Amino acid sequence: MYSEKVMDHFNHPRNVGEIENASGVGTVGNAKCGDIMRMYFDIDEQGVIQDVKFKTFGCGAAVATSSMATELVKGKTVQEALKVTNQAVMEALDGLPPVKVHCSLLAEEAIHAALWDYAKKNNLVIEGLEKPVNDIAEIVEEEEY
Ligand code: FES
């Protein structure tokens, strides 16, 4: 049911933890399944994401997608990180079962929430970044569960 990559990232998640005094912190949840993901970014003055950590209280797919998402955004610029969509995360994991697609949306939205926090703290406007939702259930279609 799950790809080897999903199982690997679930069993050995990368970049778990917190960053003290992070440049941006984003937390999103899903009221329907109760899962919560928090992402911490350390962004340098050139706008490059030097370090990323995450904490996920959720299902295996949420853990695997957050782990992969941190790998995909590390070393990227803010603009490049914006392009890391849930589709990109799923592709990097060799796919997810259809009922688990919404878990990857949590990862995408956690990236956006951390970038939003970074922009707010630095009085920046990040082109293309829309205000993230706190509860992913607001944007997930009913049939995706
Ligand atoms: Fe909720 Fe996976 S079941 S994030």
PDB file of N, CA, C and O in Angstrom, residues 5 28 34-35 38-39 69 88 110 127 141-142 144:
ATOM      1  N   LYS A   5       9.780   4.352  -0.159  1.00  0.00           N
ATOM      2  CA  LYS A   5      10.246   5.671   0.301  1.00  0.00           C
ATOM      3  C   LYS A   5       9.371   6.190   1.441  1.00  0.00           C
ATOM      4  O   LYS A   5       9.858   6.790   2.391  1.00  0.00           O
ATOM      5  N   VAL A  28      -0.011  23.853  11.264  1.00  0.00           N
ATOM      6  CA  VAL A  28      -1.323  23.615  10.661  1.00  0.00           C
ATOM      7  C   VAL A  28      -1.870  22.289  11.179  1.00  0.00           C
ATOM      8  O   VAL A  28      -1.120  21.400  11.551  1.00  0.00           O
ATOM      9  N   GLY A  34      -7.473  15.171  13.239  1.00  0.00           N
ATOM     10  CA  GLY A  34      -6.818  15.559  14.485  1.00  0.00           C
ATOM     11  C   GLY A  34      -5.309  15.679  14.389  1.00  0.00           C
ATOM     12  O   GLY A  34      -4.632  15.887  15.388  1.00  0.00           O
ATOM     13  N   ASP A  35      -4.764  15.562  13.165  1.00  0.00           N
ATOM     14  CA  ASP A  35      -3.318  15.615  13.015  1.00  0.00           C
ATOM     15  C   ASP A  35      -2.811  17.057  12.994  1.00  0.00           C
ATOM     16  O   ASP A  35      -3.489  17.963  12.503  1.00  0.00           O
ATOM     17  N   ARG A  38       4.030  20.943  12.628  1.00  0.00           N
ATOM     18  CA  ARG A  38       4.684  22.234  12.869  1.00  0.00           C
ATOM     19  C   ARG A  38       6.037  22.233  12.175  1.00  0.00           C
ATOM     20  O   ARG A  38       6.786  21.266  12.287  1.00  0.00           O
ATOM     21  N   MET A  39       6.319  23.309  11.452  1.00  0.00           N
ATOM     22  CA  MET A  39       7.577  23.405  10.734  1.00  0.00           C
ATOM     23  C   MET A  39       8.354  24.648  11.146  1.00  0.00           C
ATOM     24  O   MET A  39       7.765  25.708  11.330  1.00  0.00           O
ATOM     25  N   ALA A  69       9.148  16.810   2.866  1.00  0.00           N
ATOM     26  CA  ALA A  69       9.018  18.249   2.601  1.00  0.00           C
ATOM     27  C   ALA A  69      10.230  19.000   3.158  1.00  0.00           C
ATOM     28  O   ALA A  69      10.760  19.902   2.501  1.00  0.00           O
ATOM     29  N   ALA A  88       4.556  17.675  -5.472  1.00  0.00           N
ATOM     30  CA  ALA A  88       6.009  17.465  -5.534  1.00  0.00           C
ATOM     31  C   ALA A  88       6.450  16.540  -4.407  1.00  0.00           C
ATOM     32  O   ALA A  88       7.292  15.655  -4.603  1.00  0.00           O
ATOM     33  N   ALA A 110       2.025  23.626   5.827  1.00  0.00           N
ATOM     34  CA  ALA A 110       2.972  23.929   6.915  1.00  0.00           C
ATOM     35  C   ALA A 110       4.157  24.744   6.381  1.00  0.00           C
ATOM     36  O   ALA A 110       4.638  25.665   7.044  1.00  0.00           O
ATOM     37  N   GLU A 127       5.954  37.084  -2.904  1.00  0.00           N
ATOM     38  CA  GLU A 127       5.076  37.014  -4.069  1.00  0.00           C
ATOM     39  C   GLU A 127       4.544  35.598  -4.279  1.00  0.00           C
ATOM     40  O   GLU A 127       5.314  34.634  -4.253  1.00  0.00           O
ATOM     41  N   GLU A 141     -11.385  18.433   0.020  1.00  0.00           N
ATOM     42  CA  GLU A 141     -12.713  17.979  -0.395  1.00  0.00           C
ATOM     43  C   GLU A 141     -13.141  16.767   0.433  1.00  0.00           C
ATOM     44  O   GLU A 141     -12.317  15.926   0.777  1.00  0.00           O
ATOM     45  N   GLU A 142     -14.413  16.702   0.693  1.00  0.00           N
ATOM     46  CA  GLU A 142     -14.952  15.604   1.514  1.00  0.00           C
ATOM     47  C   GLU A 142     -14.552  14.231   0.969  1.00  0.00           C
ATOM     48  O   GLU A 142     -14.166  13.337   1.723  1.00  0.00           O
ATOM     49  N   GLU A 144     -11.973  13.245  -0.401  1.00  0.00           N
ATOM     50  CA  GLU A 144     -10.562  12.892  -0.312  1.00  0.00           C
ATOM     51  C   GLU A 144     -10.225  12.148   0.967  1.00  0.00           C
ATOM     52  O   GLU A 144      -9.090  11.748   1.183  1.00  0.00           O
TER      53      GLU A 144
END
